[in-house]
Amino acid sequence: MLKKLIIPAVAGAAALHSGAAAQQAAPSATMFGAREAVESIDISPDGTKLVYLAPAAGASSVALVGDLAGGKPAVVATSSGKPDRLSWCRFVSNSRIICRAYALIDNKGVLIPFGRLFSMDANGGDMKELGQSLSYFDSRIRQFDGSILDWMPEDNNAVLMARDYIPEEGRIGTRLVRQKDGLGVDRIDVRTLKATPVEPVSRTASDFMTDGRGKVRIREIQNRRAGASDQLMAQTISFSYRRTGRSDWEDFSTYNMMNREGTYPVAIDASLNAAYALRKLNGRFALYRVKLDGSMATELVYANPRVDVDNVVRIGRGGRVIGVTFAEEARSTVYFDPEYAKLAKSLSKAIPNLPLVRFAGSSNDNNKLLIFAGSDSDPGRYYVYDKKARALNEVMLARPQLENMKLATMKPVTYAAADGVQIPAYLSVPPGKDPKNLPAIVLPHGGPTARDEWGFDWLTQFLVAQGYAVLQPNYRGSAGYGDEWMKQNGFKGWRTSVGDVTAAAKWMVGQGIADPKRLAIVGWSYGGYAALQSAVTEPQLFKAVVAVAPVTDLAMLKLKARGFTNSELVEEFVGSGPHVREGSPLQNAERISAPVLMFHGERDINVDVDQARAMDRALRGRNARSELVVFPGLEHSLEDSAARATMLQRIAGFLGQATGNAAGSQ
């Protein structure tokens, strides 16, 4: 099996995780806390090789290239995670790849994210940055050098790249001063770095979209308020398009980021001379097709009466649209392309226990397909399918350390909120146990404009392995269910969102699933906020609270956003009024009676670590039990296997002591 050729290298890289903290953790904490063995993956244009990212020691990662014909994969790039991190790698040609690196840099006490694109040979040699070269005289900081718009499948040596151009200032005694300022599109030769302008540099353009055949067809402009800095993200975006063979721009649509009103283009089909776009129908996003011939003729492609359509499904290096995707209880895809509809049906029969199937990549001729398949109780595995040979070979496991472990199934359920509205959720219980009178955990998701879906979740599975029943509610304020469900959002409408979370706990007790004396709540990001605020509104409901990277004070959330490009969006999202204080756990810490355990990354720019530190001080100031673990050098998602193992072990002991659950205290 090809699996034997690829997995040892991945497993070897994953084994580098186990630092001192992980070695001290219980085996289950180490196994569940390990980062995924495949963090990004792509198949070469000729279908003979894979490039993928794998975790290494601590927060570091490695990029490897492996030959599907056999042999040991070779490490072609590394990142330390302190501060640089590899985001993804992808083939441009059979012998050349592009990778993206990301880092948080401390600039006078402020953490600023940076992103860079670089190309290199498939053996790691001849590495070159693709963005504009750095100059001592640059007039501003270049956070992100650009993005790949088009992989140019007809030209193996080039890509179309949106590049950020920065003018120089203060340079004296030469006429060779760079004056371009803004975003442009260039055709980049990935070997020589020769750049051919395709789209003039513009101060107003914020993004572009191509048709997958090298033609720029849609332009995005941020509609900033009068007097606002041109570095700020605007609430409203305008899109314009150009007809085939023309250079002038015509109005396409506008879209409001806050109320999600308008038409948002997501892909272009060159063969149909049309754009696919998301727009609401009866309060939920549906997919439309809009002609780019001057008529703007629009037709409904697909709508779901229960949930939002959230994206299209694409295949090939040109990104051809083959279907549409959405999540009801589980992620689903409706294929427009008859070939892929038939293939997806055949794959469901070939791997019936792994219903979450997606096409993760393809060769240029679309004969070799890279496929991911998983389920709620299987973290997932990667296959390569050869259409001509009709052969399906498993090549890689997402989490090899859990391969022989019996994992819990996730059951979709609904429960009644305080006002009688039925809330969708997922229930997981320890395999083989009767779901009666168990120690139990409510696990609200982050966001809040996100949602849980049916599938594998490492945190859920760890908690279930400790003997807990776990309920994951898609409370009102969650994304994916349309406007009526999202309401104002989980901060402005915190009473409804948090009320749905506490109702989840009461439902578990009422159903006899949860022992009310052994009930806890665990959450990450907004989920951590919901956990703490639930302890404010229902002080006697939960016996323990675990909050990872929690928002604790809404006013502080707005304050910390000032100076960043999304400050106006955060200000509007959180809002102003009595709910800011009433909905802040930090401002109501005196009402919390349950013991609290918090974790936070020191370099978190999503939710500043001061949120957790202030909460810890407030609780300790009134002699309440509070513990805070800060992970130096880590960000919001705590991408470090040793740190995650330590966190899981601390959670198990803390919950076990608070709930009297012997399994959880081990």
XYZ file of C-alpha atoms in Angstrom:
666
model
C 0.000 0.000 0.000
C 1.147 3.539 -0.657
C 0.247 4.225 2.937
C 3.403 2.432 4.080
C 5.574 4.698 1.979
C 4.209 7.995 3.239
C 3.005 7.546 6.799
C 6.363 6.752 8.486
C 7.766 10.150 7.500
C 4.669 11.953 8.756
C 4.637 9.969 11.974
C 8.316 10.713 12.433
C 7.697 14.423 12.098
C 4.772 14.234 14.474
C 6.914 12.412 17.019
C 9.069 15.510 17.342
C 6.171 17.150 19.208
C 6.845 15.481 22.496
C 8.708 18.018 24.551
C 9.054 17.809 28.337
C 5.518 18.990 29.053
C 3.979 16.442 26.707
C 6.044 13.610 28.229
C 4.599 14.431 31.634
C 1.039 14.350 30.327
C -1.115 11.245 30.295
C -0.995 9.228 27.044
C -4.524 10.284 26.107
C -3.656 13.982 26.515
C -0.572 13.553 24.345
C -2.448 11.673 21.624
C -5.451 13.981 21.434
C -3.348 17.132 21.863
C -1.055 16.322 18.935
C -1.528 18.588 15.942
C -2.794 17.049 12.726
C -0.098 15.143 10.881
C -1.160 16.843 7.632
C -1.659 20.587 7.929
C -1.782 21.353 4.185
C -1.461 19.115 1.126
C -1.324 19.306 -2.680
C -0.667 16.939 -5.585
C 1.739 17.758 -8.437
C 0.465 18.644 -11.919
C 1.575 15.236 -13.256
C 0.005 13.418 -10.290
C 3.231 11.742 -9.147
C 4.147 13.706 -6.005
C 2.645 15.262 -2.892
C 3.732 18.341 -0.986
C 2.416 18.709 2.544
C 3.045 20.382 5.876
C 3.583 18.311 8.993
C 4.038 19.412 12.609
C 7.458 19.229 14.233
C 8.758 20.114 17.695
C 6.758 22.698 19.599
C 5.082 25.184 17.263
C 7.363 24.398 14.313
C 6.363 22.770 11.031
C 8.111 21.158 8.095
C 7.211 21.033 4.407
C 7.821 17.666 2.771
C 7.691 16.417 -0.811
C 6.985 12.723 -1.314
C 6.948 10.589 -4.447
C 3.861 8.403 -4.767
C 5.986 5.760 -6.466
C 7.925 5.214 -3.247
C 10.859 6.471 -1.230
C 11.224 8.655 1.825
C 9.642 12.132 1.628
C 12.182 14.937 1.740
C 12.013 17.984 3.997
C 12.135 21.046 1.725
C 11.346 23.856 4.172
C 11.045 24.389 7.910
C 9.540 26.992 10.203
C 10.282 27.459 13.878
C 6.909 28.832 14.905
C 8.810 31.519 16.824
C 7.686 33.659 15.142
C 7.598 32.263 11.582
C 5.044 29.647 10.600
C 4.347 27.853 7.334
C 0.714 28.293 6.296
C 0.605 26.157 3.116
C 2.599 24.876 0.160
C 1.374 24.128 -3.363
C 2.854 22.996 -6.672
C 3.268 25.500 -9.511
C 4.857 22.867 -11.722
C 6.235 19.378 -11.205
C 9.557 20.866 -10.127
C 8.536 24.143 -8.455
C 6.352 24.955 -5.439
C 5.053 28.058 -3.684
C 4.720 28.304 0.096
C 3.265 30.960 2.354
C 4.956 31.949 5.605
C 3.243 33.841 8.406
C 4.646 35.548 11.497
C 3.704 37.897 14.309
C 6.329 40.608 14.750
C 6.577 42.805 17.837
C 6.584 46.422 16.664
C 7.054 48.741 19.644
C 4.974 46.506 21.872
C 2.267 45.810 19.288
C 2.051 42.406 17.633
C 1.591 42.801 13.878
C 0.881 39.888 11.509
C 3.064 39.520 8.428
C 2.710 37.179 5.460
C 5.201 36.343 2.707
C 5.037 34.168 -0.408
C 8.107 32.403 -1.726
C 8.832 29.890 -4.462
C 11.436 27.143 -4.501
C 12.405 23.971 -6.271
C 10.624 20.808 -5.225
C 13.856 19.735 -3.510
C 13.984 22.932 -1.442
C 16.602 24.753 -3.513
C 16.584 28.185 -5.172
C 14.181 29.836 -2.720
C 12.922 33.270 -3.769
C 10.414 35.760 -2.337
C 7.614 36.688 -4.737
C 6.619 40.072 -3.325
C 8.123 43.483 -3.981
C 11.637 43.645 -2.549
C 12.111 45.441 0.757
C 13.599 48.934 0.735
C 15.055 50.920 3.612
C 13.065 53.879 2.294
C 9.646 52.173 2.226
C 7.021 54.709 3.322
C 4.991 52.178 5.302
C 5.123 48.656 6.658
C 4.268 45.899 4.220
C 2.316 43.362 6.267
C 1.337 41.088 3.390
C 3.169 41.020 0.100
C 0.182 39.701 -1.837
C -1.807 36.623 -2.807
C -1.910 34.106 -5.651
C -4.927 34.831 -7.838
C -4.395 32.333 -10.638
C -2.176 29.224 -10.814
C -1.958 29.447 -14.617
C -2.353 25.731 -15.457
C -1.324 26.435 -19.054
C 2.005 27.955 -17.937
C 4.047 25.874 -15.502
C 6.493 28.670 -14.752
C 4.150 31.509 -13.819
C 1.311 32.644 -11.555
C -0.852 35.732 -11.413
C -0.239 37.513 -8.131
C -1.918 40.457 -6.473
C 1.083 42.408 -5.146
C 1.198 45.159 -2.566
C 3.375 48.031 -3.804
C 4.865 50.540 -1.370
C 6.437 53.827 -2.501
C 9.723 55.112 -1.162
C 10.205 58.412 0.649
C 13.208 60.313 1.903
C 15.511 58.940 -0.783
C 17.793 61.734 -1.975
C 20.194 62.021 -4.888
C 18.592 59.563 -7.299
C 15.696 59.426 -9.707
C 15.242 55.718 -9.070
C 12.583 56.234 -6.431
C 9.737 53.733 -6.335
C 6.446 55.539 -6.663
C 3.863 52.780 -7.149
C 1.448 52.710 -4.220
C -1.339 50.172 -3.751
C -2.423 46.809 -5.104
C -1.671 45.593 -8.600
C -1.662 42.291 -10.460
C 1.504 40.880 -12.026
C 2.371 37.769 -13.950
C 5.334 36.373 -12.005
C 7.862 33.939 -13.422
C 8.477 31.824 -10.325
C 12.067 31.005 -11.331
C 13.418 34.323 -12.609
C 10.984 36.584 -10.681
C 10.376 38.552 -13.870
C 7.189 40.539 -13.247
C 4.896 41.552 -16.087
C 2.135 44.020 -15.100
C -1.352 42.696 -15.785
C -3.422 45.144 -13.733
C -2.242 48.696 -12.898
C -1.424 49.455 -9.285
C -4.414 51.051 -7.523
C -4.739 52.766 -4.153
C -8.433 51.917 -3.975
C -8.462 48.262 -5.029
C -8.397 45.766 -2.146
C -8.569 42.499 -4.135
C -9.063 40.989 -7.587
C -10.553 37.786 -8.997
C -9.576 35.923 -12.172
C -11.390 33.434 -14.366
C -8.822 30.671 -13.796
C -7.426 31.260 -17.282
C -5.240 34.245 -16.520
C -7.819 37.004 -17.020
C -8.684 39.487 -14.255
C -12.475 39.886 -14.343
C -13.578 41.260 -10.934
C -12.167 44.025 -8.739
C -12.949 44.695 -5.052
C -12.910 48.167 -3.482
C -13.412 48.984 0.208
C -15.995 51.755 0.681
C -14.453 53.585 3.595
C -16.244 56.405 5.364
C -15.133 59.971 4.640
C -11.923 60.800 6.446
C -11.146 57.204 7.412
C -7.641 55.847 6.943
C -7.199 53.849 3.746
C -5.693 51.108 5.902
C -8.991 50.443 7.680
C -11.320 47.664 6.642
C -14.683 49.059 5.570
C -18.130 47.755 6.401
C -19.200 47.915 2.754
C -17.394 46.511 -0.288
C -18.039 47.351 -3.941
C -17.354 44.915 -6.760
C -16.920 45.779 -10.415
C -16.371 43.542 -13.423
C -15.112 43.753 -16.949
C -16.471 42.117 -20.055
C -14.392 39.735 -22.135
C -11.822 41.606 -24.187
C -12.404 44.976 -22.510
C -10.384 46.961 -19.982
C -13.036 49.259 -18.479
C -14.861 48.357 -15.259
C -18.635 48.156 -14.783
C -20.620 47.935 -11.541
C -21.274 44.413 -10.323
C -22.524 44.619 -6.710
C -22.055 45.907 -3.192
C -21.873 43.873 -0.025
C -22.213 44.900 3.635
C -19.926 42.920 5.942
C -22.011 43.597 9.054
C -25.561 42.776 8.000
C -24.440 40.458 5.163
C -26.647 42.232 2.657
C -25.804 42.402 -1.027
C -24.176 40.107 -3.563
C -20.772 38.564 -2.907
C -18.916 36.948 -5.857
C -17.020 33.759 -5.019
C -15.875 32.336 -8.375
C -15.823 32.948 -12.114
C -16.644 30.395 -14.810
C -14.799 31.392 -17.979
C -16.641 28.865 -20.140
C -19.990 30.380 -19.145
C -18.690 33.958 -18.965
C -20.399 34.235 -15.599
C -19.674 34.734 -11.914
C -21.009 32.610 -9.081
C -22.165 34.756 -6.186
C -23.815 34.427 -2.785
C -26.935 36.464 -2.070
C -29.752 36.045 0.403
C -33.006 34.365 -0.435
C -35.594 34.359 2.369
C -32.907 35.355 4.862
C -30.419 32.627 3.892
C -27.516 32.701 1.479
C -28.176 31.046 -1.867
C -25.936 30.594 -4.882
C -26.588 32.595 -8.042
C -24.934 32.772 -11.439
C -24.501 36.249 -12.969
C -23.527 36.829 -16.596
C -20.503 39.044 -17.207
C -21.525 40.094 -20.704
C -23.095 43.435 -19.833
C -26.585 42.045 -19.255
C -25.994 41.021 -15.623
C -28.572 38.285 -16.262
C -28.964 36.401 -12.986
C -30.241 32.910 -12.271
C -30.662 30.972 -9.051
C -28.337 27.957 -9.018
C -29.061 26.442 -5.603
C -30.834 27.361 -2.368
C -31.364 25.372 0.806
C -34.543 26.067 2.823
C -32.857 25.322 6.174
C -29.270 26.593 6.081
C -26.988 28.998 4.263
C -25.131 27.967 1.161
C -21.583 28.921 2.091
C -19.311 28.222 -0.886
C -18.728 26.573 -4.237
C -16.665 23.426 -4.759
C -13.829 23.706 -7.262
C -11.491 21.250 -8.961
C -8.283 21.463 -10.932
C -5.562 24.073 -11.066
C -7.910 26.431 -12.894
C -10.437 26.169 -10.078
C -13.351 24.994 -12.216
C -16.638 25.123 -10.255
C -18.210 21.665 -9.973
C -20.668 22.066 -7.114
C -21.976 23.910 -4.086
C -21.524 23.134 -0.397
C -23.450 23.766 2.831
C -23.894 22.203 6.260
C -27.171 20.968 7.692
C -26.352 18.383 10.353
C -23.278 17.354 8.336
C -21.360 18.986 5.504
C -22.967 18.246 2.118
C -22.139 18.946 -1.512
C -24.453 19.158 -4.511
C -22.440 18.557 -7.674
C -23.361 20.318 -10.922
C -20.778 18.367 -12.874
C -22.196 14.930 -13.827
C -18.777 13.251 -13.744
C -18.028 14.345 -10.195
C -21.568 13.658 -9.026
C -21.153 10.079 -10.247
C -17.647 9.817 -8.773
C -18.769 11.128 -5.373
C -21.526 8.514 -5.328
C -19.036 5.754 -6.181
C -16.641 6.920 -3.476
C -19.396 6.829 -0.869
C -19.807 3.150 -1.694
C -16.071 2.446 -1.710
C -15.521 4.090 1.711
C -18.983 3.911 3.323
C -17.799 4.644 6.862
C -16.188 7.947 5.879
C -19.023 10.121 4.540
C -17.190 13.455 4.792
C -15.534 13.336 1.380
C -13.937 16.271 -0.429
C -11.678 16.665 -3.444
C -8.470 18.190 -2.103
C -6.536 18.513 -5.365
C -5.949 17.103 -8.814
C -3.355 16.626 -11.521
C -3.483 18.973 -14.500
C -5.328 16.409 -16.599
C -7.699 15.679 -13.677
C -6.874 11.966 -13.898
C -5.237 11.787 -10.455
C -7.419 13.135 -7.650
C -6.353 13.845 -4.089
C -9.256 12.990 -1.789
C -9.919 13.499 1.918
C -12.446 11.316 3.726
C -13.426 11.327 7.397
C -16.259 11.029 9.881
C -17.182 11.879 13.441
C -15.199 8.928 14.815
C -12.401 8.953 12.224
C -10.112 12.031 12.060
C -9.715 11.433 8.346
C -7.362 10.009 5.764
C -6.085 11.006 2.361
C -6.391 8.962 -0.820
C -5.165 9.271 -4.385
C -7.669 8.099 -6.983
C -6.534 7.180 -10.486
C -9.524 7.537 -12.835
C -8.035 5.552 -15.705
C -6.862 2.694 -13.508
C -9.964 2.976 -11.297
C -7.638 2.585 -8.302
C -8.120 4.194 -4.893
C -5.010 4.177 -2.668
C -4.799 5.458 0.887
C -1.664 7.558 1.295
C -1.841 9.392 4.608
C -3.639 9.608 7.966
C -4.685 12.913 9.488
C -4.014 11.662 13.021
C -2.031 8.389 12.950
C -1.700 8.325 16.754
C -5.466 7.747 17.058
C -5.698 5.056 14.375
C -6.470 2.154 16.710
C -8.439 4.048 19.334
C -12.197 3.606 19.629
C -13.658 7.078 19.318
C -17.100 8.419 20.150
C -19.874 8.988 17.636
C -21.515 12.402 17.388
C -25.314 12.380 17.434
C -27.323 15.356 16.123
C -30.017 16.387 18.620
C -32.257 19.357 19.325
C -33.354 20.830 22.633
C -35.747 23.548 23.726
C -34.415 26.954 24.726
C -36.111 28.991 27.456
C -38.523 30.497 24.902
C -39.282 27.127 23.343
C -37.149 27.510 20.203
C -35.487 24.244 19.214
C -31.692 24.546 19.245
C -29.604 22.163 17.098
C -26.683 20.503 18.855
C -24.397 17.461 18.812
C -24.216 14.921 21.626
C -21.206 12.665 22.164
C -21.056 10.047 24.921
C -18.359 7.532 25.915
C -18.495 4.467 23.635
C -20.333 1.565 25.212
C -21.769 3.607 28.089
C -25.442 4.079 28.793
C -26.032 7.856 28.447
C -27.564 8.150 31.896
C -26.443 10.169 34.915
C -22.992 10.863 33.460
C -20.556 13.639 34.294
C -21.280 16.089 31.494
C -19.866 19.114 29.680
C -21.471 21.824 27.578
C -18.987 22.881 24.885
C -20.085 26.088 23.057
C -18.147 26.908 19.890
C -16.124 30.039 19.183
C -16.913 32.817 16.769
C -19.635 33.668 17.588
C -20.351 33.849 13.845
C -19.262 30.242 13.341
C -20.946 26.906 13.989
C -20.175 23.334 14.915
C -20.596 20.609 12.308
C -20.829 16.836 12.428
C -17.305 15.439 12.269
C -14.162 14.758 14.264
C -13.252 17.227 17.024
C -10.106 16.556 19.044
C -11.216 18.474 22.135
C -14.630 16.805 22.204
C -13.089 13.373 21.744
C -10.607 13.943 24.571
C -13.353 14.987 26.987
C -15.477 12.000 26.017
C -12.459 9.736 26.543
C -12.328 11.077 30.113
C -15.849 9.754 30.677
C -17.920 12.891 30.019
C -21.019 13.303 27.911
C -20.420 16.374 25.729
C -23.072 18.603 24.153
C -22.093 21.163 21.482
C -24.924 23.681 20.916
C -25.324 25.831 17.810
C -26.859 28.605 19.896
C -28.610 31.578 18.314
C -25.885 33.897 17.078
C -24.225 30.979 15.273
C -23.567 31.260 11.556
C -25.027 29.068 8.841
C -28.711 29.157 9.753
C -29.678 32.484 8.224
C -30.511 35.939 9.546
C -33.270 34.908 11.919
C -30.874 32.593 13.723
C -27.906 34.920 13.828
C -30.025 37.713 15.325
C -27.883 40.701 16.353
C -24.830 38.470 17.012
C -23.516 36.754 20.126
C -22.289 39.939 21.799
C -25.114 42.396 21.170
C -27.582 39.563 21.711
C -25.595 37.824 24.417
C -28.657 37.140 26.583
C -30.165 34.962 23.860
C -26.899 33.217 22.947
C -25.801 32.532 26.505
C -29.359 31.598 27.428
C -29.283 28.917 24.733
C -25.994 27.622 26.183
C -27.348 27.293 29.707
C -30.527 25.715 28.318
C -28.298 23.007 26.827
C -27.094 22.062 30.297
C -30.637 21.977 31.676
C -31.755 19.775 28.792
C -28.994 17.266 29.516
C -30.103 17.112 33.127
C -33.776 16.882 32.196
C -33.072 14.006 29.803
C -31.247 12.123 32.522
C -27.996 12.247 30.542
C -26.156 14.528 32.951
C -25.728 14.279 36.682
C -26.483 17.854 37.836
C -23.809 17.542 40.524
C -21.168 16.742 37.882
C -21.903 19.356 35.248
C -19.210 21.615 33.747
C -18.739 24.000 30.832
C -15.725 24.346 28.534
C -15.217 26.868 25.715
C -12.586 28.435 23.457
C -12.569 32.090 22.319
C -16.252 33.156 22.198
C -16.977 29.735 23.669
C -14.775 30.716 26.626
C -16.728 33.961 26.909
C -20.002 32.004 26.876
C -18.647 29.656 29.546
C -17.743 32.522 31.890
C -20.918 34.496 31.189
C -22.998 31.366 31.808
C -21.372 31.172 35.227
C -22.429 34.799 35.754
C -26.078 34.289 34.786
C -26.502 30.823 36.371
C -24.000 30.695 39.260
C -25.186 27.328 40.573
C -25.571 25.516 37.264
C -21.984 24.511 36.529
C -19.555 23.015 39.008
C -16.504 24.057 36.981
C -15.653 26.480 34.164
C -12.824 26.099 31.640
C -12.184 29.015 29.278
C -9.477 28.977 26.596
C -8.521 32.365 25.112
C -11.768 33.914 26.403
C -13.220 37.347 25.808
C -13.970 38.638 29.299
C -14.665 42.342 28.786
C -16.452 43.772 25.732
C -15.161 47.301 26.264
C -11.602 45.979 26.394
C -12.236 44.025 23.194
C -13.084 47.265 21.386
C -10.194 49.139 22.989
C -7.604 46.539 21.988
C -8.829 46.652 18.370
C -7.969 50.340 18.018
C -5.030 50.859 15.731
C -5.756 47.691 13.769
C -7.377 47.549 10.348
C -10.551 45.911 11.686
C -11.158 48.426 14.496
C -14.348 49.902 12.999
C -15.753 46.441 12.310
C -15.095 45.353 15.901
C -16.619 48.582 17.231
C -19.790 48.014 15.226
C -19.952 44.283 15.951
C -19.712 44.711 19.728
C -21.809 47.878 19.787
C -22.449 50.314 22.624
C -24.952 50.460 25.435
C -25.778 48.692 28.709
C -25.092 45.268 27.208
C -21.359 46.047 27.098
C -21.088 46.012 30.880
C -23.920 43.586 31.583
C -22.521 41.120 29.073
C -18.924 41.218 30.334
C -17.864 38.464 32.766
C -15.062 40.686 34.060
C -17.575 43.339 35.126
C -19.707 40.761 36.906
C -17.014 38.538 38.401
C -18.602 38.715 41.856
C -21.457 36.520 40.624
C -19.209 33.611 39.623
C -19.074 30.911 42.299
C -17.710 27.935 40.336
C -13.947 27.353 40.142
C -12.422 28.703 36.933
C -9.467 27.442 34.876
C -8.231 29.565 31.955
C -5.591 29.128 29.254
C -4.275 31.802 26.922
C -1.492 32.254 24.372
C 0.755 35.198 25.188
C 0.856 36.287 21.514
C -2.869 36.053 20.824
C -4.018 38.873 18.519
C -7.585 37.554 18.217
C -8.263 37.949 21.939
C -5.583 39.753 23.910
C -4.088 37.806 26.823
C -4.929 40.762 29.076
C -8.557 39.634 28.883
C -7.729 36.440 30.803
C -5.239 38.134 33.105
C -7.782 40.754 34.156
C -10.399 38.052 34.775
C -7.972 36.025 36.859
C -7.095 39.072 38.973
C -10.758 39.940 39.495
C -11.635 36.432 40.654
C -8.603 36.097 42.902
C -9.320 39.563 44.324
C -12.510 38.218 45.860
C -10.840 34.954 46.933
C -12.597 32.897 44.281
C -10.767 29.901 42.877
C -9.109 30.840 39.601
C -6.158 29.411 37.698
C -4.601 30.912 34.583
C -2.016 29.175 32.403
C -0.301 31.469 29.882
C 1.661 29.844 27.068
C 4.622 32.046 26.035
C 5.079 32.523 22.294
C 1.739 30.970 21.300
C -1.223 32.481 19.486
C -4.989 32.056 19.643
C -5.168 28.444 18.460
C -2.252 27.200 20.610
C -0.582 25.428 17.673
C 1.847 23.419 19.793
C 1.295 19.751 20.588
C 3.196 19.833 23.867
C 1.235 22.873 25.039
C -2.066 21.276 24.025
C -1.160 18.066 25.834
C -0.356 20.066 28.956
C -3.650 21.936 28.639
C -5.674 18.751 28.230
C -3.989 17.148 31.218
C -4.705 20.220 33.370
C -8.332 20.283 32.176
C -8.787 16.600 33.011
C -7.455 17.031 36.531
C -9.382 20.246 37.159
C -12.716 18.868 35.942
C -12.151 15.555 37.671
C -11.643 17.274 41.006
C -14.573 19.664 40.555
C -17.042 17.030 39.361
C -15.774 14.025 41.287
C -15.133 12.203 38.017
C -12.397 9.677 38.773
C -11.512 9.143 35.098
C -11.101 12.867 34.549
C -8.785 13.315 37.529
C -6.243 10.782 36.299
